[in-house]
Amino acid sequence: MKKLILLAAGIILSVVVYGQKPMSNYENYMPVFAVKTNFLYWGTTTPNLALEIGTGNKTTLDLVGTYNPWEFKDNKKMKHWLVQPEFRIWTCERFNGHFFGIHGHYAEYNFGGIRQFGMSHRRYEGNLYGGGISYGYQWIIGKRWNLEATIGIGYAHLRYDKYECGDCGKFLGREHKNYFGPTKAGITLVYFIK
């Protein structure tokens, strides 16, 4: 299933990117390359960085990466790493105004002891993969700066081992779950390199 999703995403991306007008006609007045960080991820103590590259006059490719290595007292943790590539189509011009996207995601995680997410008595260690669609908007706030808001919904297949909380907690079994719902959210600061 995972290989099929990745193959389909690759074919769609290739067809859409191939059909775009060459960037050389637009490089004089539109940004081409940006680095970004999502404030919502920082709110969960998760360092993150994204790169977004213009692929046409109304298209971009966004690649988000997150990594959370922290463990807190009482064995509370949200350890994970995530990659989330997204192809975006802009309604006006790239990096300005409304956009729609199609994204994929893959992550490995080790979560436990967190009351807010219903994991106060269990620890979950595993991976997830899937994809979804998104909508967002970018506001120009300076010559090299934008602010972006985005939200996405989609699917994720989670596979995990379940343990009792605490160090060396008892193994409770291997499970999997299919999830449909929000898969992306962001308030992101954008800086243009070029």
Backbone as CSV, one residue per row, in Angstrom:
resi,resn,N_x,N_y,N_z,CA_x,CA_y,CA_z,C_x,C_y,C_z
1,MET,0.824,-1.195,0.000,0.000,0.000,0.000,0.870,1.261,0.000
2,LYS,1.924,1.239,0.846,2.818,2.396,0.947,3.492,2.685,-0.391
3,LYS,3.980,1.627,-1.046,4.652,1.808,-2.338,3.683,2.327,-3.392
4,LEU,2.441,1.855,-3.349,1.427,2.304,-4.299,1.124,3.792,-4.114
5,ILE,1.004,4.252,-2.859,0.747,5.668,-2.575,1.908,6.519,-3.079
6,LEU,3.147,6.098,-2.790,4.320,6.850,-3.229,4.425,6.895,-4.750
7,LEU,4.133,5.779,-5.413,4.172,5.731,-6.882,3.123,6.671,-7.474
8,ALA,1.888,6.627,-6.946,0.824,7.504,-7.457,1.183,8.968,-7.255
9,ALA,1.713,9.312,-6.078,2.114,10.701,-5.816,3.218,11.134,-6.776
10,GLY,4.172,10.255,-7.047,5.260,10.576,-7.978,4.769,10.816,-9.394
11,ILE,3.836,9.999,-9.852,3.286,10.153,-11.202,2.514,11.469,-11.313
12,ILE,1.658,11.759,-10.326,0.890,13.011,-10.344,1.821,14.205,-10.338
13,LEU,2.821,14.173,-9.478,3.780,15.272,-9.380,4.524,15.455,-10.701
14,SER,4.958,14.373,-11.325,5.684,14.458,-12.597,4.830,15.076,-13.697
15,VAL,3.569,14.663,-13.780,2.676,15.185,-14.816,2.427,16.677,-14.612
16,VAL,2.145,17.075,-13.362,1.847,18.479,-13.095,3.068,19.363,-13.322
17,VAL,4.246,18.941,-12.814,5.460,19.746,-12.974,5.865,19.826,-14.446
18,TYR,5.762,18.737,-15.193,6.146,18.726,-16.597,5.291,19.698,-17.408
19,GLY,4.016,19.854,-17.018,3.105,20.710,-17.771,3.231,22.195,-17.476
20,GLN,4.116,22.605,-16.587,4.245,24.022,-16.231,5.109,24.770,-17.239
21,LYS,4.895,26.078,-17.303,5.739,26.922,-18.144,7.119,27.018,-17.512
22,PRO,8.173,27.204,-18.298,9.516,27.315,-17.734,9.617,28.495,-16.770
23,MET,10.430,28.342,-15.713,10.567,29.392,-14.716,11.339,30.598,-15.228
24,SER,12.136,30.442,-16.263,12.992,31.546,-16.707,12.201,32.807,-17.046
25,ASN,10.943,32.680,-17.475,10.126,33.845,-17.794,9.681,34.612,-16.557
26,TYR,9.766,34.005,-15.371,9.182,34.587,-14.173,10.209,34.903,-13.094
27,GLU,11.454,34.469,-13.249,12.457,34.610,-12.196,12.747,36.067,-11.852
28,ASN,12.525,36.990,-12.752,12.863,38.384,-12.511,12.009,39.025,-11.439
29,TYR,10.798,38.559,-11.222,9.925,39.242,-10.271,9.291,38.354,-9.211
30,MET,9.479,37.045,-9.245,8.892,36.170,-8.242,9.983,35.406,-7.491
31,PRO,9.817,35.230,-6.169,10.782,34.432,-5.409,10.850,33.006,-5.944
32,VAL,12.006,32.366,-5.755,12.214,31.015,-6.244,12.418,30.021,-5.104
33,PHE,13.094,30.427,-4.042,13.511,29.489,-3.003,13.299,30.104,-1.624
34,ALA,12.649,29.370,-0.713,12.372,29.882,0.634,12.717,28.837,1.691
35,VAL,13.109,29.308,2.868,13.231,28.463,4.061,12.153,28.926,5.030
36,LYS,11.599,27.980,5.798,10.436,28.292,6.616,10.508,27.533,7.943
37,THR,9.768,28.058,8.933,9.592,27.341,10.189,8.172,27.570,10.695
38,ASN,7.592,26.514,11.270,6.195,26.508,11.706,6.128,26.757,13.214
39,PHE,5.492,27.857,13.620,5.370,28.210,15.038,4.545,27.186,15.822
40,LEU,3.565,26.549,15.202,2.751,25.567,15.912,3.584,24.364,16.341
41,TYR,4.515,23.919,15.510,5.401,22.818,15.903,6.308,23.227,17.058
42,TRP,6.819,24.459,17.009,7.660,24.938,18.112,6.868,24.940,19.416
43,GLY,5.560,25.164,19.354,4.711,25.141,20.547,4.641,23.775,21.210
44,THR,5.003,22.720,20.474,5.066,21.371,21.056,6.519,20.944,21.275
45,THR,7.427,21.902,21.355,8.885,21.697,21.529,9.494,20.907,20.374
46,THR,8.933,21.055,19.172,9.431,20.310,18.021,10.156,21.235,17.053
47,PRO,11.496,21.151,16.999,12.236,21.910,15.990,11.812,21.465,14.589
48,ASN,11.716,22.427,13.665,11.265,22.101,12.315,11.854,23.077,11.316
49,LEU,11.984,22.603,10.100,12.496,23.414,9.006,11.824,22.939,7.723
50,ALA,11.490,23.880,6.859,10.902,23.540,5.565,11.636,24.298,4.474
51,LEU,11.735,23.682,3.322,12.283,24.306,2.124,11.173,24.294,1.078
52,GLU,10.996,25.430,0.404,9.991,25.497,-0.659,10.641,26.072,-1.905
53,ILE,10.423,25.385,-3.014,11.077,25.734,-4.273,10.012,25.991,-5.335
54,GLY,10.153,27.097,-6.066,9.262,27.389,-7.181,9.541,26.427,-8.319
55,THR,8.474,25.797,-8.844,8.625,24.855,-9.958,7.952,25.370,-11.226
56,GLY,7.222,26.452,-11.125,6.519,27.060,-12.246,5.958,28.393,-11.789
57,ASN,5.279,29.100,-12.666,4.768,30.414,-12.279,3.675,30.338,-11.215
58,LYS,2.959,29.207,-11.113,1.910,29.046,-10.110,2.057,27.753,-9.314
59,THR,3.248,27.196,-9.260,3.453,25.942,-8.528,4.731,25.988,-7.702
60,THR,4.702,25.274,-6.582,5.884,25.117,-5.734,5.911,23.707,-5.172
61,LEU,7.086,23.309,-4.704,7.272,22.051,-4.002,7.791,22.385,-2.612
62,ASP,7.065,21.948,-1.584,7.376,22.239,-0.187,7.821,20.941,0.492
63,LEU,8.919,20.980,1.233,9.398,19.804,1.961,9.611,20.191,3.418
64,VAL,8.787,19.628,4.297,8.831,19.907,5.736,9.522,18.746,6.448
65,GLY,10.389,19.079,7.401,11.011,18.085,8.258,10.924,18.521,9.713
66,THR,10.565,17.589,10.602,10.520,17.884,12.032,11.294,16.813,12.780
67,TYR,11.816,17.194,13.953,12.537,16.230,14.794,12.377,16.635,16.247
68,ASN,11.851,15.742,17.057,11.671,16.002,18.480,12.369,14.898,19.269
69,PRO,13.558,15.179,19.860,14.304,14.153,20.591,14.089,14.176,22.103
70,TRP,13.215,15.050,22.595,13.157,15.325,24.032,12.367,14.282,24.809
71,GLU,12.840,14.035,26.027,12.094,13.250,27.007,11.994,14.097,28.262
72,PHE,10.795,14.195,28.814,10.554,15.053,29.966,10.456,14.221,31.237
73,LYS,10.297,14.871,32.368,10.238,14.135,33.630,9.036,13.192,33.641
74,ASP,9.103,12.183,34.467,8.073,11.136,34.575,7.899,10.372,33.266
75,ASN,8.976,10.284,32.476,8.996,9.520,31.221,7.965,10.011,30.197
76,LYS,7.606,11.298,30.249,6.721,11.880,29.238,7.547,12.180,28.002
77,LYS,7.006,11.827,26.848,7.758,12.050,25.612,6.840,12.160,24.412
78,MET,7.311,12.930,23.443,6.693,13.034,22.118,7.808,12.908,21.079
79,LYS,8.704,11.956,21.292,9.833,11.785,20.378,9.317,11.369,19.000
80,HIS,9.842,12.026,17.981,9.468,11.642,16.625,10.342,12.378,15.610
81,TRP,10.298,11.881,14.390,10.767,12.634,13.234,9.715,12.433,12.141
82,LEU,9.577,13.468,11.302,8.529,13.475,10.279,9.049,14.158,9.031
83,VAL,8.695,13.630,7.870,8.890,14.331,6.595,7.526,14.432,5.923
84,GLN,7.272,15.599,5.316,5.968,15.840,4.694,6.155,16.686,3.430
85,PRO,6.383,16.033,2.285,6.466,16.786,1.034,5.071,17.177,0.548
86,GLU,5.006,18.345,-0.110,3.718,18.813,-0.614,3.920,19.547,-1.932
87,PHE,3.071,19.240,-2.906,3.038,19.975,-4.164,1.906,20.989,-4.065
88,ARG,2.197,22.268,-4.370,1.221,23.342,-4.219,0.903,24.013,-5.547
89,ILE,-0.370,24.338,-5.715,-0.831,25.115,-6.861,-1.402,26.417,-6.304
90,TRP,-0.888,27.538,-6.788,-1.276,28.868,-6.310,-2.318,29.466,-7.240
91,THR,-3.287,30.198,-6.692,-4.355,30.761,-7.525,-3.910,32.022,-8.257
92,CYS,-2.924,32.738,-7.734,-2.456,33.973,-8.363,-1.041,33.771,-8.905
93,GLU,-0.064,33.820,-8.039,1.329,33.560,-8.387,1.971,32.874,-7.195
94,ARG,3.066,32.168,-7.430,3.674,31.418,-6.326,4.094,32.359,-5.196
95,PHE,3.966,31.869,-3.981,4.309,32.576,-2.740,3.460,33.825,-2.493
96,ASN,2.240,33.863,-3.024,1.404,35.035,-2.815,-0.065,34.628,-2.877
97,GLY,-0.784,34.773,-1.769,-2.215,34.513,-1.750,-2.579,33.073,-1.463
98,HIS,-3.688,32.631,-2.066,-4.262,31.301,-1.818,-3.468,30.210,-2.542
99,PHE,-3.411,29.034,-1.898,-2.856,27.850,-2.557,-3.597,26.604,-2.106
100,PHE,-3.538,25.572,-2.949,-4.069,24.248,-2.645,-2.925,23.262,-2.815
101,GLY,-2.875,22.251,-1.963,-1.762,21.325,-2.019,-2.187,19.879,-1.878
102,ILE,-1.293,19.006,-2.311,-1.422,17.572,-2.087,-0.134,17.135,-1.405
103,HIS,-0.263,16.475,-0.257,0.919,16.120,0.521,0.935,14.639,0.889
104,GLY,2.133,14.165,1.149,2.358,12.842,1.701,3.058,13.023,3.037
105,HIS,3.106,11.980,3.840,3.845,12.075,5.093,4.321,10.697,5.541
106,TYR,5.463,10.719,6.229,6.013,9.531,6.882,6.644,9.980,8.184
107,ALA,6.434,9.197,9.244,7.012,9.541,10.551,7.311,8.272,11.329
108,GLU,8.276,8.388,12.223,8.522,7.379,13.249,8.379,8.076,14.581
109,TYR,7.760,7.408,15.565,7.426,8.080,16.815,7.567,7.160,18.023
110,ASN,7.674,7.797,19.193,7.708,7.144,20.490,7.022,8.102,21.466
111,PHE,5.709,7.952,21.636,4.897,8.860,22.452,4.430,8.136,23.710
112,GLY,4.375,8.858,24.824,3.822,8.254,26.027,3.775,9.198,27.198
113,GLY,2.893,8.884,28.158,2.785,9.647,29.388,2.176,11.022,29.231
114,ILE,1.501,11.295,28.126,0.976,12.632,27.839,-0.540,12.626,28.036
115,ARG,-1.006,13.297,29.047,-2.422,13.317,29.400,-3.284,13.942,28.300
116,GLN,-2.812,15.013,27.666,-3.616,15.739,26.686,-4.027,14.878,25.495
117,PHE,-3.236,13.904,25.136,-3.531,13.075,23.971,-4.065,11.694,24.351
118,GLY,-4.480,11.509,25.598,-5.028,10.226,26.043,-4.001,9.125,26.152
119,MET,-2.744,9.487,26.340,-1.674,8.493,26.432,-1.020,8.479,27.808
120,SER,-1.756,8.844,28.843,-1.136,8.974,30.161,-0.705,7.632,30.746
121,HIS,-1.330,6.509,30.334,-0.997,5.210,30.922,-0.364,4.244,29.919
122,ARG,-0.097,4.705,28.724,0.479,3.836,27.691,1.562,4.586,26.929
123,ARG,2.439,3.794,26.301,3.458,4.344,25.408,3.293,3.647,24.070
124,TYR,3.391,4.439,22.983,3.196,3.932,21.627,4.455,4.204,20.815
125,GLU,5.011,3.152,20.216,6.237,3.281,19.427,6.008,2.632,18.070
126,GLY,6.183,3.422,16.997,5.940,2.871,15.673,6.159,3.876,14.579
127,ASN,5.414,3.696,13.473,5.532,4.615,12.337,4.164,4.849,11.717
128,LEU,4.125,5.852,10.848,2.894,6.160,10.123,3.249,6.632,8.726
129,TYR,2.306,6.455,7.810,2.445,6.998,6.465,1.062,7.273,5.902
130,GLY,1.008,8.179,4.933,-0.265,8.511,4.316,-0.157,9.766,3.477
131,GLY,-1.273,10.455,3.314,-1.295,11.663,2.501,-2.587,12.425,2.688
132,GLY,-2.668,13.578,2.043,-3.863,14.383,2.173,-3.845,15.590,1.257
133,ILE,-4.809,16.465,1.477,-4.929,17.702,0.722,-4.902,18.871,1.704
134,SER,-4.528,20.030,1.199,-4.433,21.184,2.092,-4.869,22.462,1.383
135,TYR,-5.128,23.452,2.214,-5.419,24.797,1.747,-4.603,25.751,2.602
136,GLY,-4.111,26.832,1.983,-3.371,27.820,2.753,-3.368,29.175,2.089
137,TYR,-2.762,30.105,2.795,-2.663,31.479,2.311,-1.345,32.065,2.790
138,GLN,-0.671,32.827,1.927,0.552,33.543,2.315,0.347,35.035,2.156
139,TRP,0.771,35.773,3.209,0.741,37.226,3.202,2.160,37.740,3.034
140,ILE,2.358,38.703,2.153,3.657,39.350,1.990,3.807,40.353,3.126
141,ILE,4.867,40.206,3.935,5.075,41.146,5.046,6.375,41.932,4.894
142,GLY,7.144,41.656,3.859,8.374,42.384,3.581,8.990,41.879,2.293
143,LYS,10.112,42.498,1.893,10.757,42.116,0.634,11.154,40.643,0.635
144,ARG,11.649,40.144,1.758,12.093,38.752,1.843,11.290,37.921,2.832
145,TRP,10.182,38.462,3.348,9.430,37.774,4.396,7.961,37.605,4.027
146,ASN,7.424,36.421,4.327,5.991,36.140,4.224,5.523,35.464,5.505
147,LEU,4.227,35.467,5.709,3.600,34.711,6.780,2.572,33.794,6.137
148,GLU,2.576,32.530,6.553,1.704,31.530,5.932,0.817,30.869,6.978
149,ALA,-0.433,30.640,6.607,-1.354,29.832,7.409,-1.819,28.685,6.524
150,THR,-1.819,27.466,7.072,-2.234,26.306,6.283,-2.919,25.273,7.163
151,ILE,-3.815,24.513,6.544,-4.479,23.400,7.219,-4.712,22.313,6.186
152,GLY,-4.619,21.056,6.638,-4.823,19.951,5.720,-5.562,18.802,6.376
153,ILE,-6.239,18.024,5.552,-6.910,16.813,6.023,-6.450,15.655,5.160
154,GLY,-6.551,14.454,5.718,-6.127,13.309,4.937,-6.164,12.018,5.730
155,TYR,-5.304,11.102,5.333,-5.268,9.729,5.837,-3.879,9.405,6.357
156,ALA,-3.831,8.594,7.406,-2.563,8.039,7.890,-2.808,6.612,8.366
157,HIS,-1.892,5.734,8.022,-1.911,4.367,8.539,-0.828,4.285,9.611
158,LEU,-1.225,3.965,10.830,-0.301,3.886,11.962,-0.080,2.433,12.331
159,ARG,1.196,2.064,12.499,1.575,0.753,13.027,2.404,1.006,14.268
160,TYR,2.112,0.316,15.364,2.820,0.614,16.597,2.820,-0.567,17.552
161,ASP,3.825,-0.552,18.426,3.885,-1.444,19.569,3.386,-0.654,20.762
162,LYS,2.555,-1.295,21.604,1.982,-0.627,22.764,2.639,-1.196,24.028
163,TYR,3.004,-0.269,24.950,3.666,-0.643,26.198,2.985,0.043,27.368
164,GLU,3.166,-0.530,28.558,2.806,0.207,29.764,3.768,1.372,29.885
165,CYS,3.324,2.468,30.496,4.200,3.632,30.658,5.338,3.321,31.622
166,GLY,6.374,4.143,31.528,7.533,3.976,32.390,8.676,3.334,31.648
167,ASP,9.866,3.401,32.236,11.027,2.769,31.624,10.832,1.262,31.604
168,CYS,11.122,0.664,30.477,11.016,-0.800,30.307,9.620,-1.307,30.644
169,GLY,8.584,-0.557,30.238,7.200,-0.970,30.497,6.877,-2.265,29.778
170,LYS,5.925,-3.006,30.317,5.510,-4.301,29.779,4.940,-4.135,28.369
171,PHE,5.369,-5.018,27.455,4.863,-5.029,26.081,3.417,-5.500,26.092
172,LEU,2.508,-4.718,25.505,1.080,-5.037,25.518,0.542,-5.501,24.165
173,GLY,1.371,-5.460,23.140,0.913,-5.950,21.845,1.268,-5.026,20.694
174,ARG,1.105,-5.562,19.507,1.361,-4.813,18.273,0.015,-4.548,17.621
175,GLU,-0.203,-3.285,17.228,-1.497,-2.907,16.670,-1.310,-1.999,15.458
176,HIS,-2.397,-1.738,14.761,-2.389,-0.764,13.671,-3.726,-0.051,13.666
177,LYS,-3.732,1.127,13.054,-4.941,1.942,13.024,-4.937,2.770,11.754
178,ASN,-6.118,2.964,11.165,-6.286,3.875,10.049,-6.925,5.147,10.587
179,TYR,-6.349,6.277,10.218,-6.801,7.568,10.725,-7.227,8.454,9.564
180,PHE,-8.379,9.104,9.698,-8.843,10.128,8.764,-9.136,11.386,9.570
181,GLY,-8.577,12.514,9.141,-8.799,13.757,9.870,-7.717,14.766,9.543
182,PRO,-7.483,15.745,10.439,-6.430,16.734,10.203,-5.051,16.073,10.113
183,THR,-4.294,16.435,9.096,-2.937,15.894,8.912,-1.892,16.995,8.820
184,LYS,-2.342,18.247,8.857,-1.401,19.347,8.695,-2.015,20.617,9.256
185,ALA,-1.194,21.406,9.959,-1.625,22.721,10.443,-0.382,23.573,10.623
186,GLY,-0.485,24.856,10.292,0.693,25.686,10.447,0.427,27.177,10.426
187,ILE,1.197,27.869,11.241,1.390,29.311,11.160,2.897,29.445,10.963
188,THR,3.311,29.783,9.770,4.698,29.611,9.358,5.329,30.922,8.920
189,LEU,6.541,31.150,9.381,7.336,32.297,8.946,8.184,31.878,7.761
190,VAL,8.146,32.653,6.689,8.808,32.325,5.427,9.898,33.362,5.158
191,TYR,11.117,32.878,4.808,12.208,33.782,4.423,12.695,33.364,3.047
192,PHE,12.776,34.313,2.119,13.192,34.018,0.745,14.698,34.159,0.587
193,ILE,15.337,33.067,0.172,16.769,33.073,-0.131,16.993,33.733,-1.475
194,LYS,16.139,33.409,-2.426,16.267,33.953,-3.786,14.894,34.237,-4.350
